[in-house]
XYZ file of C-alpha atoms in Angstrom:
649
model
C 0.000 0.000 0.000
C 2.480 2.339 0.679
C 4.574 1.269 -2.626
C 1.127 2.683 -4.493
C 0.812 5.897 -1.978
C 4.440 6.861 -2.913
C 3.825 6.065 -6.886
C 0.928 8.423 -6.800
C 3.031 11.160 -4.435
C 5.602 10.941 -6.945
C 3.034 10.780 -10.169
C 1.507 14.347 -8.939
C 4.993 15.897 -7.845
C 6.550 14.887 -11.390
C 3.063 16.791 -12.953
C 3.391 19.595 -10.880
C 7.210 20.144 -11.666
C 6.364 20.104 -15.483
C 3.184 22.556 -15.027
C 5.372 25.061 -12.906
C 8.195 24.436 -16.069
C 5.444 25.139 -18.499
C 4.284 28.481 -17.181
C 7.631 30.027 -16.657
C 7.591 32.576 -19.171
C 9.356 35.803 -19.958
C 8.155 38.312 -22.302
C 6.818 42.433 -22.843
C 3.900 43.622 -22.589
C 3.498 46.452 -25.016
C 0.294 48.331 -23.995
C 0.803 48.013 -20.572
C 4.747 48.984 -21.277
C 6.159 46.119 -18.984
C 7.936 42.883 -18.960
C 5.740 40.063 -17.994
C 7.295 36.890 -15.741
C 5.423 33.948 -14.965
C 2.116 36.104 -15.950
C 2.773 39.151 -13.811
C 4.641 42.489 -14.483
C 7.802 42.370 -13.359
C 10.645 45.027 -12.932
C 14.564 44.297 -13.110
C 16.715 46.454 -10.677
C 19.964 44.899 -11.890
C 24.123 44.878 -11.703
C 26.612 43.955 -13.894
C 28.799 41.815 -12.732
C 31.722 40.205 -14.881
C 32.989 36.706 -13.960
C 36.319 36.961 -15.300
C 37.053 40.020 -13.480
C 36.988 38.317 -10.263
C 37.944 35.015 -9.610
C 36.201 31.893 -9.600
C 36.211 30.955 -6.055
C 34.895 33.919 -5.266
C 31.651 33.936 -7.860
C 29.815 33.071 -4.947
C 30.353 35.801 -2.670
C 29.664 38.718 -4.476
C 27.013 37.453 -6.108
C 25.432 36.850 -2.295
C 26.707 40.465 -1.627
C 24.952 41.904 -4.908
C 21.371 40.217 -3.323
C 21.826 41.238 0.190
C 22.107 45.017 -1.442
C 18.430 44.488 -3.100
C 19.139 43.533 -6.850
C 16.764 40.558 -8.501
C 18.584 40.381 -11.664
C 22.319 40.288 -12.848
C 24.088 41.252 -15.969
C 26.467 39.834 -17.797
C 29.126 39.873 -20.636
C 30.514 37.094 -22.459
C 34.263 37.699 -23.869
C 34.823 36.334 -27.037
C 38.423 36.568 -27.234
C 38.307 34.044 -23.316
C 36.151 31.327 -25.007
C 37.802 31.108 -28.353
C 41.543 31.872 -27.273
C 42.309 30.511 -31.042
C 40.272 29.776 -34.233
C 38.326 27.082 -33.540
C 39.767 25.990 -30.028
C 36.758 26.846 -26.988
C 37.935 27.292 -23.837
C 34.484 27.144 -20.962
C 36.195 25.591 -18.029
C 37.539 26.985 -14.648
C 37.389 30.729 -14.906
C 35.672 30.458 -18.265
C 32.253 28.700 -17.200
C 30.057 31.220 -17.150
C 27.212 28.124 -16.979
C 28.380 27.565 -13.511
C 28.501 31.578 -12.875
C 24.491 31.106 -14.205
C 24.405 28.069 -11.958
C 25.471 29.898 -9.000
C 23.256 32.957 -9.742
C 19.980 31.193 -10.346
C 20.476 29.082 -7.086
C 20.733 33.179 -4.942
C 17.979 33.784 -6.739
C 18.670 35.883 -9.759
C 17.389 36.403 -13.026
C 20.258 37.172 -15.499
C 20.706 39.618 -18.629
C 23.199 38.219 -21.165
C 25.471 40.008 -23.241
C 27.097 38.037 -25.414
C 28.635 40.106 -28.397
C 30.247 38.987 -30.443
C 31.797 42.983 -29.482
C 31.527 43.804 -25.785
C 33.799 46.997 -25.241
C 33.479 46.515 -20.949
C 37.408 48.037 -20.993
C 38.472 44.544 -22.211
C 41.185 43.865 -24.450
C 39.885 44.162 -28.009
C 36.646 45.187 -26.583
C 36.284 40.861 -26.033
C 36.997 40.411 -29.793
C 39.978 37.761 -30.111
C 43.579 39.070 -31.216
C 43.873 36.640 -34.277
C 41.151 38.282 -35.896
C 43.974 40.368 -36.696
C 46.472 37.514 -37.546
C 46.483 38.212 -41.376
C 46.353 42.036 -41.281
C 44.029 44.740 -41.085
C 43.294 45.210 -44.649
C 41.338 41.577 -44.864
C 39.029 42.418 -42.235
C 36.218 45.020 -40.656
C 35.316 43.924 -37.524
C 31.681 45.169 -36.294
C 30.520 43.927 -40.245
C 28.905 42.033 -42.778
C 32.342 41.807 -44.036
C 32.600 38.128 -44.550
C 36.085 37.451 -43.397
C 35.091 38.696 -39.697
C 31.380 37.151 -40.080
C 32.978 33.491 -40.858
C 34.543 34.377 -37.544
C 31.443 35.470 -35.555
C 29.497 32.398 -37.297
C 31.455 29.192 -35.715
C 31.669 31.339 -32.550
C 28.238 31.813 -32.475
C 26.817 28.062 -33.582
C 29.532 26.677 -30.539
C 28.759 29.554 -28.164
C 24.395 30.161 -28.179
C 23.258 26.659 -28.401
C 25.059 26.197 -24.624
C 22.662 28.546 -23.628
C 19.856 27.155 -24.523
C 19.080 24.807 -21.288
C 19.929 28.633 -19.387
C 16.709 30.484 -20.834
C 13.976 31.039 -18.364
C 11.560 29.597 -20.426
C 13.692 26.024 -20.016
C 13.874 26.368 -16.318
C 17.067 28.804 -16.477
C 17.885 32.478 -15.196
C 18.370 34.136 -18.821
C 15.254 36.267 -19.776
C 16.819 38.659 -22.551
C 19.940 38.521 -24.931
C 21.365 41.433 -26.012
C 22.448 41.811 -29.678
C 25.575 43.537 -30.111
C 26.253 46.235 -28.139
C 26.296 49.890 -28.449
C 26.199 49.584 -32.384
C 25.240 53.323 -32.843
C 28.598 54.327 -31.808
C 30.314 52.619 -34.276
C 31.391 53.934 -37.940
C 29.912 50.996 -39.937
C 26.276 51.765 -39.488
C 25.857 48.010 -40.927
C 22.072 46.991 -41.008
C 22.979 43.732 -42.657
C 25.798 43.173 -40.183
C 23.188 43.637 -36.900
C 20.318 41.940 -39.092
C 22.498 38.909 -39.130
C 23.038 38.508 -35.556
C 19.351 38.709 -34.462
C 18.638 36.160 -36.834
C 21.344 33.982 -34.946
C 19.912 34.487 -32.204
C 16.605 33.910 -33.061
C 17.769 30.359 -34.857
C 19.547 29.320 -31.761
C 17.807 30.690 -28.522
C 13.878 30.745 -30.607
C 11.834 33.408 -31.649
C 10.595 33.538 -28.723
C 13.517 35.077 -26.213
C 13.524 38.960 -25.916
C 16.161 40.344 -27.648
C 17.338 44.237 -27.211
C 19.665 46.838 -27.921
C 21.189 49.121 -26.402
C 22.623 52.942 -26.923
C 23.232 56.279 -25.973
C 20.592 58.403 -25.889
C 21.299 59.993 -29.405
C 19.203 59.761 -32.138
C 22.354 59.358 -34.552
C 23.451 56.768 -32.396
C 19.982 55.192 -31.771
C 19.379 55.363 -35.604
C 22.036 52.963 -36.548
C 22.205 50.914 -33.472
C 18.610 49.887 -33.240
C 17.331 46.530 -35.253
C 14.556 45.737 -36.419
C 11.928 43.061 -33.922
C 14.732 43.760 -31.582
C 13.411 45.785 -28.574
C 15.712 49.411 -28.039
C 16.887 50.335 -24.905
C 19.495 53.442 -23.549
C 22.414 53.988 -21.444
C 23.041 56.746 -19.657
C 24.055 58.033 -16.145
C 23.887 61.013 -13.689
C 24.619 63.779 -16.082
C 21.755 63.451 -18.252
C 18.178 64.152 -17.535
C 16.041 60.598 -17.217
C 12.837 62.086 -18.623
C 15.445 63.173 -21.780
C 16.571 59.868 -22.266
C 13.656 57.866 -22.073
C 12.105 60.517 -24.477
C 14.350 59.488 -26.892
C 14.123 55.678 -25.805
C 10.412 56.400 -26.656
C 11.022 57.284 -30.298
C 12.318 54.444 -31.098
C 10.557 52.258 -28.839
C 6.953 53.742 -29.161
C 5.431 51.234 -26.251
C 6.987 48.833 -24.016
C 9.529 49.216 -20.831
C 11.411 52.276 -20.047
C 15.304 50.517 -19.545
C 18.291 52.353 -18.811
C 20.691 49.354 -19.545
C 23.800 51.097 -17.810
C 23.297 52.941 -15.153
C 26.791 54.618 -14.369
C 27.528 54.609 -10.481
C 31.262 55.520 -11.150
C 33.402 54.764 -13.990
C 36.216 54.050 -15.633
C 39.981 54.958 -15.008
C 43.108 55.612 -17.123
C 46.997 55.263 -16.494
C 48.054 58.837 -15.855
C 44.809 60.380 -14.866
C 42.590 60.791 -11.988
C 40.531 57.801 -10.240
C 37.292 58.864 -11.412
C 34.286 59.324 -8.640
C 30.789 59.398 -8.835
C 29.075 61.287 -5.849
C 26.602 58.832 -3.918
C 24.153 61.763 -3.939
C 23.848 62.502 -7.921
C 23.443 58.589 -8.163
C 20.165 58.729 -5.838
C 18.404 61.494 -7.196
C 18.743 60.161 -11.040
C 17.785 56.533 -9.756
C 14.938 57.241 -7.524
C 13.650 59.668 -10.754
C 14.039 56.423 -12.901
C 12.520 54.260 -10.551
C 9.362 57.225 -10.258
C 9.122 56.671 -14.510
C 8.493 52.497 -13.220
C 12.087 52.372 -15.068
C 14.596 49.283 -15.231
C 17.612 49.851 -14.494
C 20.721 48.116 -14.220
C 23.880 49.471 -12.702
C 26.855 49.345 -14.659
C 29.325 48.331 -13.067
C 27.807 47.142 -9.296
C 31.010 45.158 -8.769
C 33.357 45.908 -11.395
C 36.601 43.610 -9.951
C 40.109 43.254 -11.302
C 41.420 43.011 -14.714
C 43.878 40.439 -14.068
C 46.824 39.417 -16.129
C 46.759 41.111 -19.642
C 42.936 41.927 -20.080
C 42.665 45.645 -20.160
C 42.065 47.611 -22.854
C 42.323 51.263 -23.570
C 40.678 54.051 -25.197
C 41.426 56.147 -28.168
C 43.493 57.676 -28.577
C 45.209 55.274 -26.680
C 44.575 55.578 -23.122
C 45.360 51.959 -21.127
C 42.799 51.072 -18.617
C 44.804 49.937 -15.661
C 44.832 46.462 -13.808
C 42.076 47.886 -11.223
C 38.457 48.335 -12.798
C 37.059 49.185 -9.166
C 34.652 51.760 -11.143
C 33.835 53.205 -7.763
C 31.405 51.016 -8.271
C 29.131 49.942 -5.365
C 30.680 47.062 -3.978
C 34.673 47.942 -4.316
C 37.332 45.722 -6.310
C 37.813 43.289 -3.447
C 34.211 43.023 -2.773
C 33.677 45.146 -0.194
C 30.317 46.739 1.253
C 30.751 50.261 0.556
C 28.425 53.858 1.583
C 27.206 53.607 -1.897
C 25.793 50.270 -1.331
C 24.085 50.507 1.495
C 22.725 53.939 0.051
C 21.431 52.398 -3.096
C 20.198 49.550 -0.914
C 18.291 51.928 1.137
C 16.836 53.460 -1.792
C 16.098 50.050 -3.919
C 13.746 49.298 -0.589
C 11.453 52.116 -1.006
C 10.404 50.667 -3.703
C 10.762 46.934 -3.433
C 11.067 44.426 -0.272
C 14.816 44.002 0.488
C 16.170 40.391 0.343
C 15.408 38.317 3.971
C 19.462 37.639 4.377
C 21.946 39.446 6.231
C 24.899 41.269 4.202
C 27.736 39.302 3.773
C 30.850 40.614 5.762
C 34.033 41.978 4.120
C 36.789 39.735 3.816
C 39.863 40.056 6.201
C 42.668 42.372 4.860
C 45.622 41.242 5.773
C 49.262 43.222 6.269
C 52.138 40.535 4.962
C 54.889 42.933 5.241
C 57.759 43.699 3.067
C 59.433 41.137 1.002
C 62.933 41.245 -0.032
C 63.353 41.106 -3.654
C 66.420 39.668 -5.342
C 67.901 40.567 -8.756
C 68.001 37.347 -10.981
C 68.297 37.864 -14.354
C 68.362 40.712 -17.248
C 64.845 40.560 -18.803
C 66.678 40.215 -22.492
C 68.584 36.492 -20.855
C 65.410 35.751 -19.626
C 63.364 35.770 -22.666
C 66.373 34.664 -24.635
C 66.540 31.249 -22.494
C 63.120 30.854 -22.048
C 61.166 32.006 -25.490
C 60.059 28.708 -27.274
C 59.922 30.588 -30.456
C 62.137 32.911 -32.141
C 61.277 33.810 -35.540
C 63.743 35.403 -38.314
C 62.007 38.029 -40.163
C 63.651 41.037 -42.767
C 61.046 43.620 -40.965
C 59.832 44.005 -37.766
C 56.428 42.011 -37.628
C 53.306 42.623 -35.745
C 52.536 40.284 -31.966
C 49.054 38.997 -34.217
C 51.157 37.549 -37.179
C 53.878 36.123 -34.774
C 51.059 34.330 -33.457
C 51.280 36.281 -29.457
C 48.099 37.829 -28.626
C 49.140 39.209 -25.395
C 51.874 40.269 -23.297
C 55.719 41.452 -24.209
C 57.886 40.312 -26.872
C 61.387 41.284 -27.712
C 63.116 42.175 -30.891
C 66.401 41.780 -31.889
C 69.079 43.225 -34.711
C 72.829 43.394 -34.984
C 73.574 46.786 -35.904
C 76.935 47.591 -38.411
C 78.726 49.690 -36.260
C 79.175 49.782 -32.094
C 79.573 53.500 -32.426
C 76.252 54.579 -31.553
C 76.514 57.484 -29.479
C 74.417 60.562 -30.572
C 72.482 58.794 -32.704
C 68.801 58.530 -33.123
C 66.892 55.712 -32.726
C 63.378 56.160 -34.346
C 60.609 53.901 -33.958
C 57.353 55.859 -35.283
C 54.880 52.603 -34.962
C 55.566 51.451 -31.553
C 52.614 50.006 -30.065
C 52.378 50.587 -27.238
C 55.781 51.040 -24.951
C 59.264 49.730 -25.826
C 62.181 49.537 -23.418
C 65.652 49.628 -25.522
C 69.015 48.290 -25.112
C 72.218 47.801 -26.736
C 73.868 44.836 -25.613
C 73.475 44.935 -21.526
C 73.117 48.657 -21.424
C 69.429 50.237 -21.410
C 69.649 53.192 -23.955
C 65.937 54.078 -23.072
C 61.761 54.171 -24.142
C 59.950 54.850 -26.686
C 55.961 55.218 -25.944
C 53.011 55.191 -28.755
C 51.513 58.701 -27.771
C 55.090 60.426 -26.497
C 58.158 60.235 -27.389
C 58.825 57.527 -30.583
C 62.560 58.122 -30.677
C 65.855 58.006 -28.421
C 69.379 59.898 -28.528
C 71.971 57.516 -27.527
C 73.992 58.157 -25.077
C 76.834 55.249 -25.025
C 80.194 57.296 -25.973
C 82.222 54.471 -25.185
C 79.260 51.086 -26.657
C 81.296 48.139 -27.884
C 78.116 46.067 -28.340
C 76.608 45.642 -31.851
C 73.188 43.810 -30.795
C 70.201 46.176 -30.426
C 67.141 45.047 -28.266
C 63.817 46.195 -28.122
C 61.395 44.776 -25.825
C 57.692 45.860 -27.002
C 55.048 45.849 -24.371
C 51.372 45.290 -25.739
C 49.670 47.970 -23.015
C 45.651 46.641 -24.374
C 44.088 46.903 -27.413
C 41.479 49.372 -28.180
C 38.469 48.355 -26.814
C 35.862 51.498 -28.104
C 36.046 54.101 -30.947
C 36.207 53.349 -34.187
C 39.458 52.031 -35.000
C 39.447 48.245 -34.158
C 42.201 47.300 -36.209
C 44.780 48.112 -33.270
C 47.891 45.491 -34.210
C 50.691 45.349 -31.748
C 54.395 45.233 -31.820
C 56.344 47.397 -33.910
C 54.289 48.291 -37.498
C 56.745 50.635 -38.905
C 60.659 50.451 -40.068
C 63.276 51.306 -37.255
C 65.787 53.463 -38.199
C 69.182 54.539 -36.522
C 70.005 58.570 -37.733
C 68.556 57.703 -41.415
C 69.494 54.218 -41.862
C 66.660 51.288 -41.631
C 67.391 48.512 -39.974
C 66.549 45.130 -41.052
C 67.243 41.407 -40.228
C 64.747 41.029 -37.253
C 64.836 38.165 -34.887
C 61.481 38.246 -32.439
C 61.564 36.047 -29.658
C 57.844 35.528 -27.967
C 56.961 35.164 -24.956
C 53.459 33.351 -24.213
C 55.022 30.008 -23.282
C 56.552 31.235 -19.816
C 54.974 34.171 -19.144
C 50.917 33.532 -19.035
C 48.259 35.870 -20.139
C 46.206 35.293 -16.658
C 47.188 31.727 -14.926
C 49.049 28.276 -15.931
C 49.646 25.468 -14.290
C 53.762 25.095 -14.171
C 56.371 22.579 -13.024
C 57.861 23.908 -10.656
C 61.393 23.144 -11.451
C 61.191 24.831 -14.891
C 60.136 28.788 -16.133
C 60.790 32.133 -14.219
C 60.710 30.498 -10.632
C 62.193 27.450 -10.887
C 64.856 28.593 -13.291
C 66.276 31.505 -11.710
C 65.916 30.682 -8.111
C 68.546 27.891 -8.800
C 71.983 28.305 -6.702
C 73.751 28.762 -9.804
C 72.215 31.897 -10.812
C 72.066 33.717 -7.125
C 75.830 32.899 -7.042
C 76.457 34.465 -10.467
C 74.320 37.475 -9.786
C 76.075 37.960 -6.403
C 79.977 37.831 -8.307
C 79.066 40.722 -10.235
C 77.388 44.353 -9.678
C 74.033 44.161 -9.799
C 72.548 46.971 -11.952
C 69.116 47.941 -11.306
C 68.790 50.091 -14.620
C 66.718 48.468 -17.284
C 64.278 45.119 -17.788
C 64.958 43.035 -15.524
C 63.349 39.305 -13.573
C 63.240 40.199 -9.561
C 61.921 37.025 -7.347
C 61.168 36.818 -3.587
C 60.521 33.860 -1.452
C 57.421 34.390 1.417
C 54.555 33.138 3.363
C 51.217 33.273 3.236
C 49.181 32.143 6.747
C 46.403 28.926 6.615
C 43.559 31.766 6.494
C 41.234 33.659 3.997
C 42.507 36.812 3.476
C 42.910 39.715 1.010
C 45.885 41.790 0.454
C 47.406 44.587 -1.364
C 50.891 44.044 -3.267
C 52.707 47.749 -2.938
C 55.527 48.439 -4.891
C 57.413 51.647 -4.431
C 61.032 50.497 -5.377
C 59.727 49.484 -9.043
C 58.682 51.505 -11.724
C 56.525 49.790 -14.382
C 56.202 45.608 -15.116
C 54.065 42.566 -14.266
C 53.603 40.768 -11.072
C 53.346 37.115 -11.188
C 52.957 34.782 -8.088
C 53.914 31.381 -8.251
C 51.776 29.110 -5.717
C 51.307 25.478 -5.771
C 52.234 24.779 -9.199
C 50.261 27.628 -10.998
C 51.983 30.956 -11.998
C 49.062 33.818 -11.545
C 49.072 37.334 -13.450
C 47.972 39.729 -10.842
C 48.798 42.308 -13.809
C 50.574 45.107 -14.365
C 51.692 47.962 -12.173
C 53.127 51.494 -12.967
C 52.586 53.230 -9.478
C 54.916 56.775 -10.283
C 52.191 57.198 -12.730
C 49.380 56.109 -10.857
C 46.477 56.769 -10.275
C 46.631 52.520 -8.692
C 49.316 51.761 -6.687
C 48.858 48.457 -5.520
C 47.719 45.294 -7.093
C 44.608 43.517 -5.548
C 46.025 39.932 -4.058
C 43.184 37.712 -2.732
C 44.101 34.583 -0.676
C 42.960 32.482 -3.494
C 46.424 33.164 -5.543
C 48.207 32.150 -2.504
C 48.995 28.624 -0.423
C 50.228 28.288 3.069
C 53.092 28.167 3.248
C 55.871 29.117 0.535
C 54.772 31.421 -2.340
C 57.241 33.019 -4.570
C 56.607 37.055 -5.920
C 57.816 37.261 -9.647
C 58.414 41.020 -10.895
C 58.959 41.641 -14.887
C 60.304 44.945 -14.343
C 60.856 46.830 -18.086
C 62.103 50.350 -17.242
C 63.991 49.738 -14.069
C 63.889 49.774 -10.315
C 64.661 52.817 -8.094
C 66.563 50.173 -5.650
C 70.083 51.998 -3.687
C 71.564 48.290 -2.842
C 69.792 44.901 -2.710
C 69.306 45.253 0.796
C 66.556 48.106 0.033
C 64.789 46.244 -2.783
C 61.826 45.475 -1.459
C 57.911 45.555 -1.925
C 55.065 45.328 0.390
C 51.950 43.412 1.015
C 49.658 46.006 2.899
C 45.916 46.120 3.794
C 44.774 48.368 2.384
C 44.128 49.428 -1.759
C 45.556 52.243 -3.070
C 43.820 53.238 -6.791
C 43.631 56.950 -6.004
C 46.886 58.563 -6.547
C 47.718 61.497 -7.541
C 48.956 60.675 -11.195
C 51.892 61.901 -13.294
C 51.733 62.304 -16.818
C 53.078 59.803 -19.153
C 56.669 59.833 -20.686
């Protein structure tokens, strides 16, 4: 009897689950200018949040911290260039599974907003689109096009990437209730209707005809003009300094009925090498949202946690301004996660309007003072890459990072030069892209720097060495504007007084030194290498200079907590910083503190082990060091992103 009671039980749960499946829905209303969930009008008040800006053990937390503060819906990017790192190979595991991010979200409680491309912008390298799209040129391609070269692209990406999400819609049981197609189109120079046409028939052929789709734009009617497409639903961006009612008017022109959305919603924003951390005053932010939430407005704040952009992923803006390694965005929860005045503020405001989450706010996570680690001298940069490179390629002109096959990162070129008598002479490098450190033989002659100065007196009077180096640092692509065609490397001839050089040999640099995180051997690459006896002892026979490129490495501990830190760095000018923990070798990213405005580099506990930990720094313009014995950096508790900033040079 009970065998048959249980059958039944079961029989009526198993109906119950697939009516409850059946009615989720998702759509808008367009006379009563709403979305509709489940049957009833429903509101987003949403964040962007970007899971490769933070990292994967800590999905979790911020998305529990991004509830607490009152949000019931997420936003997200997807970066091309992280799940196709080359043509054809996908990469959706570890950091890259956004399907768990979804997994992780939906379980909170969330309801997500996708933004998958294929162009992003979000102050990512390449604005998400993949370097290799620029492996054969830039004459055999327009990205943001119905140029076919870049649409063969976008196609395999697309029938790999959308079909994953299917099982994530909210109409099959997932969080996903719209897609986004493209993304700010309008400010773009292609004004491609075929090109956008395209896409939202992808869409529609992979997700259904049934998932919203939308656009978004600044509230221009230029802009709005070519970035809108047609059955796609328009929405505007826009933030403190412009009137809601003014924005929404011209939301309205192009989207006669249906929701007012204000798909960005700018709480802070973005910073620059050499310029000001840029605030947003908690007071503006409240009187344009509570006006948008008046209008019965959605609105999603970009960014609500903006995070870090580890290892190589920045980008920059035209005319070529580098987005440093921090992309806190004053944004309300801080780059390590932290509850901030702005959040609760926003939180207080979001509950005058809607019931606040039943769940406490997460607490902060512990910040942690290391102290100062003593960094040792190893190795020239130029030995280091010319023992460790994996690929050195002969080449009559200096070639580009994308057709050496290096998306990422620092490469160095090399030519033998006729004569050692050098001095006074002017190096010229017109297309350097983006910063290149110079030597002759073992002595650093100087930098050259894409928007400053592109050429170098020499001063060696008494140079003996014939074998000129140029290290070329890839700073980020250009990630907005309209010239996406940004190649990297050097993409002009080199000349010495009037001469051109030739005979290049590039040596690359990917296999040692990673774009974000690889798993390493420990006895091999920059740690294991240069921390052998053989090499302290050599470095300690001789003088060690501190001018110039250069591999530093320190040995130190990290306690058997969870804990964040903050890696200061006031002896070193402008490089990388690498840890090496338990057999993977982390980017934290790059670091140029005299020209600020960041200072330190956001280190959570997850890059570190108990125990032994090694610090790498690729320094490329030299440290400021008096003796080894004061070459040293610092793991504080405390960020420090608002410097004042020097210029450039």
């Amino acid at each position: 009897m009970n065998f048959y009671i249980q059958l039944i039980a079961a029989m009526l749960i198993s109906t119950l689950v697939v009516y409850i499946e059946a009615d989720r829905s998702f759509y808008i209303d367009y006379e009563k200018n709403t979305f509709v969930k489940d049957s009833k009008p429903f509101r987003y008040i949403s964040g962007s949040i970007h899971p490769y800006r933070v990292p994967k053990q800590l999905w979790e937390d911020r998305l529990k911290k991004m509830w607490a503060g009152g949000l019931n819906a997420i936003q997200i990017y997807t970066f091309w260039n992280e799940h196709e790192p080359s043509p054809g190979v996908y990469d959706f595991e570890g950091q890259n599974n956004v399907f768990e991010f979804l997994e992780i979200a939906q379980k909170i409680g969330f309801v997500v907003i996708l933004r998958p491309g294929p162009y992003v912008c979000a102050e990512h390298d390449y604005g998400g689109l993949p370097w290799w799209l620029l492996a054969n040129g830039t004459n055999n391609i327009v990205p943001r096009s119905s140029e076919e070269n870049y649409m063969k692209a976008v196609r395999r990406y697309f029938n790999v990437l959308l079909p994953k999400f299917v099982p994530y819609l909210y109409k099959n049981g997932g969080p996903i209730i719209t897609v986004q197609v493209e993304n700010e189109y309008g400010s773009y120079y292609t004004c491609d209707k075929k090109y956008t046409g395209e896409l939202r028939d992808m869409f529609k052929k992979y997700l259904g005809d049934d998932v919203v789709l939308f656009t978004t734009d600044p509230p221009r009617l230029f802009g709005l003009t070519c970035g809108t497409v047609k059955d796609v639903y328009a929405t505007v961006d826009f933030g403190v300094s412009i009137s809601p009612a003014d924005a929404f008017e011209k939301q309205r022109k192009f989207a006669v009925n249906g929701p007012l959305v204000n798909s960005e919603f700018y709480p802070g924003w973005l910073d620059f090498w050499g310029t000001p951390h840029q605030k947003v005053h908690t007071n503006d932010i409240l009187k344009s949202f509570n006006q948008q939430l008046n209008m019965s407005a959605n609105v999603n704040f970009y960014m609500y946690f903006g995070g870090t952009n580890f290892g190589f992923s920045n980008g920059a803006d035209p005319p070529f301004l580098a987005e440093p390694t921090s992309y806190d965005y004053d944004a309300p929860l801080s780059e390590p996660g932290d509850i901030t005045n702005k959040y609760l503020a926003i939180r207080d405001a979001i509950s005058k309007f809607q019931p606040l989450p039943d769940v406490p706010i997460p607490a902060n996570s512990t910040k942690l003072a290391l102290g100062k680690v003593q960094m040792t001298y190893h190795v020239s940069l130029v030995e280091a890459i010319s023992e460790l490179s994996d690929r050195c390629i002969n080449t009559e002109k200096p070639e580009t990072f994308e057709k050496l096959g290096q998306g990422y990162g620092f490469i160095m070129y090399k030519t033998v030069l006729d004569d050692p008598n050098v001095d006074g002479k002017t190096l010229t490098i017109k297309g350097i892209r983006d910063r290149g450190y110079v030597q002759i033989g073992s002595s650093f002659v100087g930098t050259v720097y894409r928007t400053g100065l592109n050429k170098i007196k020499i001063n060696l009077p008494k140079n003996k060495n014939t074998t000129l180096y140029i290290i070329v640092e890839n700073m980020g692509r250009l990630n907005f504007g309209n010239n996406l065609l940004d190649t990297k490397g050097i993409v002009s001839d080199v000349t010495l007084d009037d001469k051109q050089l030739n005979s290049w040999t590039t040596c690359l640099t990917d296999n040692f030194v990673p774009y974000y995180q690889k798993s390493v051997n420990s006895k091999f690459g920059l740690v294991g290498k240069y921390t052998k006896e053989k090499y302290l002892l050599r470095n300690k026979l001789k003088d060690t200079s501190f001018a110039g490129p250069g591999v530093y490495i320190a040995e130190f501990e990290s306690p058997n907590r969870d804990f964040d830190t903050f890696l200061k760095m006031d002896k070193f000018t402008k490089g990388v910083a690498l840890i090496h923990s338990n057999g993977t070798l982390t980017n934290l990213g790059r670091y140029w503190p005299k020209t600020g405005p960041q200072v330190t580099l956001y280190t959570p506990s997850v890059f570190t082990t108990s125990g032994k930990n090694y610090l790498v720094l690729i320094e490329f313009e030299g440290a400021t060091c008096k003796s080894e014995a004061d070459c040293s950096t610092e793991f504080i508790d405390y960020p420090i992103i608002d410097s004042i900033p020097n210029e450039i040079n």
